[in-house]
PDB file of C-alpha atoms and ligand atoms in Angstrom:
ATOM      1  CA  MET A 984      24.976   1.498  -5.396  1.00 73.00           C
ATOM      2  CA  ASP A 985      24.921  -1.309  -2.895  1.00 89.00           C
ATOM      3  CA  LYS A 986      21.763  -3.217  -2.182  1.00 91.00           C
ATOM      4  CA  VAL A 987      21.106  -1.983   1.343  1.00 94.00           C
ATOM      5  CA  THR A 988      21.471   1.665   0.250  1.00 93.00           C
ATOM      6  CA  VAL A 989      18.898   1.098  -2.489  1.00 93.00           C
ATOM      7  CA  LEU A 990      16.544  -0.770  -0.136  1.00 95.00           C
ATOM      8  CA  ALA A 991      16.802   2.031   2.445  1.00 94.00           C
ATOM      9  CA  GLN A 992      15.165   4.386  -0.075  1.00 93.00           C
ATOM     10  CA  TYR A 993      12.004   2.254   0.010  1.00 94.00           C
ATOM     11  CA  LEU A 994      12.006   0.691   3.484  1.00 95.00           C
ATOM     12  CA  PRO A 995      12.232   2.135   6.972  1.00 95.00           C
ATOM     13  CA  PRO A 996      16.075   2.523   7.048  1.00 92.00           C
ATOM     14  CA  ASP A 997      16.515   0.231  10.077  1.00 95.00           C
ATOM     15  CA  ALA A 998      14.791  -2.590   8.190  1.00 97.00           C
ATOM     16  CA  ALA A 999      16.987  -2.438   5.059  1.00 97.00           C
ATOM     17  CA  PRO A1000      20.047  -4.431   6.302  1.00 97.00           C
ATOM     18  CA  LEU A1001      17.972  -7.463   7.313  1.00 97.00           C
ATOM     19  CA  ILE A1002      16.011  -7.525   4.046  1.00 98.00           C
ATOM     20  CA  GLY A1003      19.370  -7.305   2.245  1.00 97.00           C
ATOM     21  CA  ARG A1004      20.594 -10.369   4.185  1.00 97.00           C
ATOM     22  CA  TRP A1005      17.389 -12.289   3.377  1.00 98.00           C
ATOM     23  CA  ILE A1006      17.867 -11.606  -0.337  1.00 98.00           C
ATOM     24  CA  ASP A1007      21.355 -13.170  -0.135  1.00 97.00           C
ATOM     25  CA  TYR A1008      20.487 -15.967   2.265  1.00 97.00           C
ATOM     26  CA  PHE A1009      17.444 -17.173   0.311  1.00 97.00           C
ATOM     27  CA  LYS A1010      19.182 -16.504  -3.048  1.00 96.00           C
ATOM     28  CA  CYS A1011      16.201 -14.478  -4.149  1.00 97.00           C
ATOM     29  CA  GLU A1012      15.911 -12.241  -7.174  1.00 97.00           C
ATOM     30  CA  PHE A1013      14.333  -9.138  -5.646  1.00 97.00           C
ATOM     31  CA  LYS A1014      12.782  -6.572  -7.933  1.00 95.00           C
ATOM     32  CA  ILE A1015      11.310  -3.166  -7.156  1.00 93.00           C
ATOM     33  CA  SER A1016       8.536  -2.996  -9.668  1.00 89.00           C
ATOM     34  CA  ARG A1017       6.152  -0.488 -11.219  1.00 83.00           C
ATOM     35  CA  ASN A1018       2.687  -0.185  -9.686  1.00 76.00           C
ATOM     36  CA  ARG A1019       0.482  -3.057 -10.805  1.00 74.00           C
ATOM     37  CA  GLY A1020      -2.748  -1.695  -9.363  1.00 68.00           C
ATOM     38  CA  THR A1021      -4.227  -5.010  -8.357  1.00 72.00           C
ATOM     39  CA  LYS A1022      -1.410  -6.140  -6.091  1.00 78.00           C
ATOM     40  CA  PHE A1023       1.356  -4.726  -3.899  1.00 85.00           C
ATOM     41  CA  GLY A1024       3.842  -7.541  -4.369  1.00 89.00           C
ATOM     42  CA  ASP A1025       4.408 -10.936  -5.862  1.00 91.00           C
ATOM     43  CA  TYR A1026       6.314 -14.156  -5.123  1.00 94.00           C
ATOM     44  CA  ARG A1027       7.248 -16.751  -7.740  1.00 95.00           C
ATOM     45  CA  ALA A1028       8.598 -20.139  -6.754  1.00 95.00           C
ATOM     46  CA  PRO A1029      11.620 -21.580  -8.575  1.00 95.00           C
ATOM     47  CA  HIS A1030      10.586 -22.737 -12.030  1.00 93.00           C
ATOM     48  CA  LEU A1031      12.361 -23.776 -15.264  1.00 91.00           C
ATOM     49  CA  GLY A1032      15.850 -22.966 -14.042  1.00 91.00           C
ATOM     50  CA  LYS A1033      14.851 -19.672 -12.409  1.00 94.00           C
ATOM     51  CA  GLY A1034      15.233 -19.239  -8.651  1.00 96.00           C
ATOM     52  CA  HIS A1035      12.958 -17.515  -6.121  1.00 97.00           C
ATOM     53  CA  ARG A1036      11.608 -14.210  -7.377  1.00 97.00           C
ATOM     54  CA  ILE A1037       9.961 -11.439  -5.372  1.00 97.00           C
ATOM     55  CA  SER A1038       8.753  -8.106  -6.642  1.00 95.00           C
ATOM     56  CA  VAL A1039       7.279  -5.221  -4.668  1.00 93.00           C
ATOM     57  CA  ASN A1040       5.655  -2.047  -6.041  1.00 89.00           C
ATOM     58  CA  PHE A1041       7.969   0.964  -5.887  1.00 88.00           C
ATOM     59  CA  ASP A1042       5.294   3.455  -4.840  1.00 85.00           C
ATOM     60  CA  LEU A1043       4.330   1.990  -1.463  1.00 89.00           C
ATOM     61  CA  ASN A1044       5.143   3.998   1.640  1.00 91.00           C
ATOM     62  CA  PRO A1045       8.028   2.483   3.684  1.00 94.00           C
ATOM     63  CA  TYR A1046       5.759   0.621   6.134  1.00 94.00           C
ATOM     64  CA  ALA A1047       3.559  -0.846   3.406  1.00 91.00           C
ATOM     65  CA  PHE A1048       6.704  -1.733   1.446  1.00 94.00           C
ATOM     66  CA  LEU A1049       8.110  -3.601   4.447  1.00 95.00           C
ATOM     67  CA  VAL A1050       4.871  -5.452   5.284  1.00 93.00           C
ATOM     68  CA  THR A1051       4.542  -6.492   1.622  1.00 92.00           C
ATOM     69  CA  THR A1052       8.201  -7.594   1.463  1.00 95.00           C
ATOM     70  CA  VAL A1053       7.870  -9.728   4.607  1.00 95.00           C
ATOM     71  CA  HIS A1054       4.571 -11.135   3.262  1.00 92.00           C
ATOM     72  CA  GLU A1055       6.364 -12.297   0.079  1.00 94.00           C
ATOM     73  CA  PHE A1056       9.404 -13.653   1.940  1.00 96.00           C
ATOM     74  CA  ALA A1057       7.016 -15.673   4.106  1.00 94.00           C
ATOM     75  CA  HIS A1058       5.733 -17.249   0.844  1.00 94.00           C
ATOM     76  CA  LEU A1059       9.329 -18.049  -0.132  1.00 97.00           C
ATOM     77  CA  HIS A1060      10.178 -19.595   3.224  1.00 97.00           C
ATOM     78  CA  THR A1061       6.920 -21.609   3.228  1.00 96.00           C
ATOM     79  CA  TRP A1062       7.703 -22.893  -0.260  1.00 96.00           C
ATOM     80  CA  ASN A1063      11.194 -23.982   0.857  1.00 97.00           C
ATOM     81  CA  GLU A1064       9.708 -25.893   3.778  1.00 97.00           C
ATOM     82  CA  HIS A1065       6.596 -27.409   2.217  1.00 96.00           C
ATOM     83  CA  LYS A1066       6.712 -26.904  -1.566  1.00 92.00           C
ATOM     84  CA  HIS A1067       3.186 -27.367  -2.946  1.00 87.00           C
ATOM     85  CA  LYS A1068       1.850 -28.968   0.204  1.00 93.00           C
ATOM     86  CA  ALA A1069       1.060 -25.668   1.936  1.00 90.00           C
ATOM     87  CA  LYS A1070      -1.783 -23.352   0.885  1.00 87.00           C
ATOM     88  CA  PRO A1071      -0.722 -19.837  -0.235  1.00 83.00           C
ATOM     89  CA  HIS A1072      -2.086 -18.093   2.875  1.00 85.00           C
ATOM     90  CA  GLY A1073      -2.543 -21.149   5.096  1.00 87.00           C
ATOM     91  CA  THR A1074      -1.312 -21.871   8.611  1.00 89.00           C
ATOM     92  CA  GLU A1075       2.288 -22.525   7.538  1.00 93.00           C
ATOM     93  CA  TRP A1076       2.522 -19.216   5.683  1.00 91.00           C
ATOM     94  CA  LYS A1077       0.878 -17.402   8.553  1.00 89.00           C
ATOM     95  CA  ASN A1078       3.274 -18.793  11.141  1.00 92.00           C
ATOM     96  CA  ASN A1079       6.236 -17.831   8.980  1.00 94.00           C
ATOM     97  CA  PHE A1080       4.834 -14.340   8.431  1.00 92.00           C
ATOM     98  CA  LYS A1081       4.469 -13.896  12.192  1.00 92.00           C
ATOM     99  CA  LYS A1082       7.960 -15.199  12.855  1.00 95.00           C
ATOM    100  CA  MET A1083       9.569 -13.096  10.128  1.00 96.00           C
ATOM    101  CA  MET A1084       7.797  -9.951  11.340  1.00 95.00           C
ATOM    102  CA  GLN A1085       9.335 -10.269  14.830  1.00 95.00           C
ATOM    103  CA  PRO A1086      12.782  -8.764  14.144  1.00 97.00           C
ATOM    104  CA  PHE A1087      11.091  -5.599  12.831  1.00 97.00           C
ATOM    105  CA  PHE A1088       8.895  -5.350  15.917  1.00 95.00           C
ATOM    106  CA  GLU A1089      12.024  -5.745  18.048  1.00 94.00           C
ATOM    107  CA  LYS A1090      13.765  -2.959  16.137  1.00 94.00           C
ATOM    108  CA  GLU A1091      10.601  -0.871  16.597  1.00 93.00           C
ATOM    109  CA  VAL A1092      10.473   0.215  12.975  1.00 94.00           C
ATOM    110  CA  PHE A1093       6.666   0.719  13.005  1.00 94.00           C
ATOM    111  CA  PRO A1094       4.639   3.564  14.502  1.00 91.00           C
ATOM    112  CA  PRO A1095       2.340   2.269  17.295  1.00 91.00           C
ATOM    113  CA  ASP A1096      -0.882   2.316  15.215  1.00 88.00           C
ATOM    114  CA  VAL A1097       0.693   0.313  12.383  1.00 89.00           C
ATOM    115  CA  LYS A1098       2.184  -2.162  14.860  1.00 91.00           C
ATOM    116  CA  GLN A1099      -1.251  -2.568  16.448  1.00 90.00           C
ATOM    117  CA  ALA A1100      -2.924  -3.143  13.073  1.00 87.00           C
ATOM    118  CA  ILE A1101      -0.301  -5.732  12.048  1.00 88.00           C
ATOM    119  CA  THR A1102      -0.626  -7.546  15.380  1.00 88.00           C
ATOM    120  CA  SER A1103      -4.394  -7.879  15.098  1.00 86.00           C
ATOM    121  CA  TYR A1104      -4.019  -8.889  11.448  1.00 85.00           C
ATOM    122  CA  LEU A1105      -1.551 -11.630  12.472  1.00 83.00           C
ATOM    123  CA  ASN A1106      -3.954 -12.879  15.118  1.00 82.00           C
ATOM    124  CA  ASN A1107      -6.982 -12.954  12.843  1.00 73.00           C
ATOM    125  CA  PRO A1108      -7.271 -16.455  11.411  1.00 62.00           C
ATOM    126  CA  ALA A1109      -9.235 -15.236   8.381  1.00 63.00           C
ATOM    127  CA  ALA A1110      -6.661 -12.662   7.322  1.00 58.00           C
ATOM    128  CA  SER A1111      -4.954 -13.039   3.968  1.00 58.00           C
ATOM    129  CA  SER A1112      -2.939 -10.790   1.667  1.00 55.00           C
ATOM    130  CA  CYS A1113      -4.294  -7.268   1.298  1.00 52.00           C
ATOM    131  CA  SER A1114      -7.886  -7.902   2.190  1.00 55.00           C
ATOM    132  CA  ASP A1115      -7.564  -6.670   5.759  1.00 64.00           C
ATOM    133  CA  LEU A1116      -9.097  -3.201   5.720  1.00 65.00           C
ATOM    134  CA  THR A1117      -7.830  -2.072   9.114  1.00 72.00           C
ATOM    135  CA  LEU A1118      -4.284  -2.988   8.173  1.00 79.00           C
ATOM    136  CA  TYR A1119      -4.655  -1.441   4.735  1.00 75.00           C
ATOM    137  CA  ARG A1120      -6.082   1.796   6.133  1.00 75.00           C
ATOM    138  CA  SER A1121      -3.438   2.186   8.803  1.00 80.00           C
ATOM    139  CA  LEU A1122      -0.736   1.650   6.183  1.00 83.00           C
ATOM    140  CA  ARG A1123      -2.379   4.080   3.742  1.00 81.00           C
ATOM    141  CA  LYS A1124      -2.267   6.857   6.324  1.00 82.00           C
ATOM    142  CA  TYR A1125       1.478   7.055   5.821  1.00 85.00           C
ATOM    143  CA  ASP A1126       1.278   7.647   2.077  1.00 83.00           C
ATOM    144  CA  ALA A1127       2.665  11.020   1.064  1.00 73.00           C
ATOM    145  CA  PRO A1128      -0.234  13.407   0.441  1.00 66.00           C
ATOM    146  CA  LYS A1129      -0.970  13.708  -3.255  1.00 61.00           C
ATOM    147  CA  GLU A1130       0.119  17.014  -4.729  1.00 60.00           C
ATOM    148  CA  SER A1131      -2.760  19.539  -4.759  1.00 63.00           C
ATOM    149  CA  VAL A1132      -5.414  16.793  -4.682  1.00 70.00           C
ATOM    150  CA  HIS A1133      -8.220  17.497  -2.254  1.00 82.00           C
ATOM    151  CA  THR A1134     -11.685  16.199  -1.623  1.00 86.00           C
ATOM    152  CA  VAL A1135     -14.734  18.361  -2.268  1.00 91.00           C
ATOM    153  CA  GLU A1136     -15.804  18.285   1.406  1.00 88.00           C
ATOM    154  CA  LYS A1137     -12.482  19.810   2.534  1.00 83.00           C
ATOM    155  CA  LEU A1138     -12.720  22.806   0.199  1.00 87.00           C
ATOM    156  CA  PRO A1139     -14.083  26.110   1.481  1.00 86.00           C
ATOM    157  CA  LEU A1140     -17.453  27.287   0.182  1.00 90.00           C
ATOM    158  CA  LYS A1141     -17.167  29.082  -3.206  1.00 91.00           C
ATOM    159  CA  ALA A1142     -13.744  27.542  -3.862  1.00 90.00           C
ATOM    160  CA  LEU A1143     -12.891  26.816  -7.479  1.00 92.00           C
ATOM    161  CA  PHE A1144     -11.679  23.370  -8.397  1.00 92.00           C
ATOM    162  CA  LYS A1145     -10.754  21.428 -11.487  1.00 91.00           C
ATOM    163  CA  LEU A1146     -11.467  17.886 -12.625  1.00 91.00           C
ATOM    164  CA  LYS A1147      -9.025  15.648 -14.498  1.00 84.00           C
ATOM    165  CA  ASP A1148     -10.830  16.449 -17.754  1.00 88.00           C
ATOM    166  CA  GLY A1149     -10.085  20.142 -17.228  1.00 89.00           C
ATOM    167  CA  ARG A1150     -13.617  21.362 -16.380  1.00 94.00           C
ATOM    168  CA  ILE A1151     -13.765  23.990 -13.644  1.00 95.00           C
ATOM    169  CA  PHE A1152     -16.432  24.172 -10.904  1.00 96.00           C
ATOM    170  CA  ARG A1153     -17.350  26.316  -7.931  1.00 96.00           C
ATOM    171  CA  LYS A1154     -18.345  24.606  -4.705  1.00 95.00           C
ATOM    172  CA  GLU A1155     -21.722  25.641  -3.290  1.00 96.00           C
ATOM    173  CA  GLU A1156     -23.796  24.434  -0.354  1.00 96.00           C
ATOM    174  CA  LYS A1157     -24.399  20.857   0.706  1.00 94.00           C
ATOM    175  CA  LEU A1158     -27.694  19.293  -0.365  1.00 93.00           C
ATOM    176  CA  ARG A1159     -28.458  16.241   1.745  1.00 90.00           C
ATOM    177  CA  LYS A1160     -25.393  14.056   1.215  1.00 90.00           C
ATOM    178  CA  ARG A1161     -23.763  15.776  -1.727  1.00 93.00           C
ATOM    179  CA  TYR A1162     -22.356  19.156  -2.636  1.00 95.00           C
ATOM    180  CA  LYS A1163     -23.934  21.388  -5.207  1.00 97.00           C
ATOM    181  CA  CYS A1164     -21.250  22.636  -7.601  1.00 97.00           C
ATOM    182  CA  VAL A1165     -21.576  24.954 -10.581  1.00 97.00           C
ATOM    183  CA  GLU A1166     -19.640  24.339 -13.743  1.00 96.00           C
ATOM    184  CA  ILE A1167     -18.153  27.720 -14.577  1.00 94.00           C
ATOM    185  CA  SER A1168     -18.321  27.548 -18.384  1.00 95.00           C
ATOM    186  CA  THR A1169     -21.916  26.266 -18.661  1.00 96.00           C
ATOM    187  CA  LYS A1170     -23.397  27.452 -15.305  1.00 96.00           C
ATOM    188  CA  ARG A1171     -24.905  23.997 -14.959  1.00 97.00           C
ATOM    189  CA  ILE A1172     -25.339  22.482 -11.530  1.00 96.00           C
ATOM    190  CA  TYR A1173     -23.787  19.162 -10.606  1.00 97.00           C
ATOM    191  CA  LEU A1174     -23.850  17.158  -7.401  1.00 96.00           C
ATOM    192  CA  PHE A1175     -20.504  15.912  -6.087  1.00 95.00           C
ATOM    193  CA  SER A1176     -19.726  13.234  -3.561  1.00 91.00           C
ATOM    194  CA  PRO A1177     -17.957  14.736  -0.504  1.00 88.00           C
ATOM    195  CA  VAL A1178     -14.946  12.486  -1.127  1.00 85.00           C
ATOM    196  CA  ALA A1179     -14.580  13.202  -4.858  1.00 88.00           C
ATOM    197  CA  GLU A1180     -10.912  14.004  -5.532  1.00 85.00           C
ATOM    198  CA  VAL A1181     -10.390  17.314  -7.253  1.00 89.00           C
ATOM    199  CA  GLU A1182      -7.567  19.686  -8.012  1.00 86.00           C
ATOM    200  CA  VAL A1183      -7.610  23.019  -6.265  1.00 83.00           C
ATOM    201  CA  MET A1184      -7.419  26.137  -8.438  1.00 78.00           C
ATOM    202  CA  PRO A1185      -5.154  28.974  -7.348  1.00 68.00           C
ATOM    203  CA  GLU A1186      -7.062  32.049  -6.088  1.00 58.00           C
ATOM    204  CA  ALA A1187      -8.163  34.199  -9.040  1.00 49.00           C
TER     205      ALA A1187
HETATM  206 ZN1   ZN B2000       0.350 -13.624  -0.509  1.00 70.14          ZN
END
């Protein structure tokens, strides 16, 4: 399969051709990687005979995948211009990130709220990689909903739910900040955070 077709499965489709051209133009080894938990993407400068290398986690939604990809390409471009003289998320990187984001704004690949969050992120001098919560939250909103995972607060009263370890509970009333829930097998009462993620049981 050609590169742009593969990229279009991860990126907003209108963004794929340009990223494909960047990969060629910058002679970059671009890898779609497994989820590494602690980071969305990674850039490695040429070293010991290897060229530029970028990797981006496969499980990001298309907007987060694009923002991460542009973030890493801005590292590459900054390295080409300044080598070790520029700080990883310093002014030079930031200016390149802004500049390299422009074509995607012009193509209007982002929904308005994401565009807004990226713009304020770009204008915040303290912003660095993934530490901007507003940006992170607005990107997270576009993640596909997890299959049958719900939070305790969203369940109806008396609903049955299951934890990862297999134990089954029934949701009862709210006590102050938490929900009283009864473990079915032991009849013991537990208190659950409203945002605890649980699996919904089919109606008995
Ligand atoms: Zn970075």
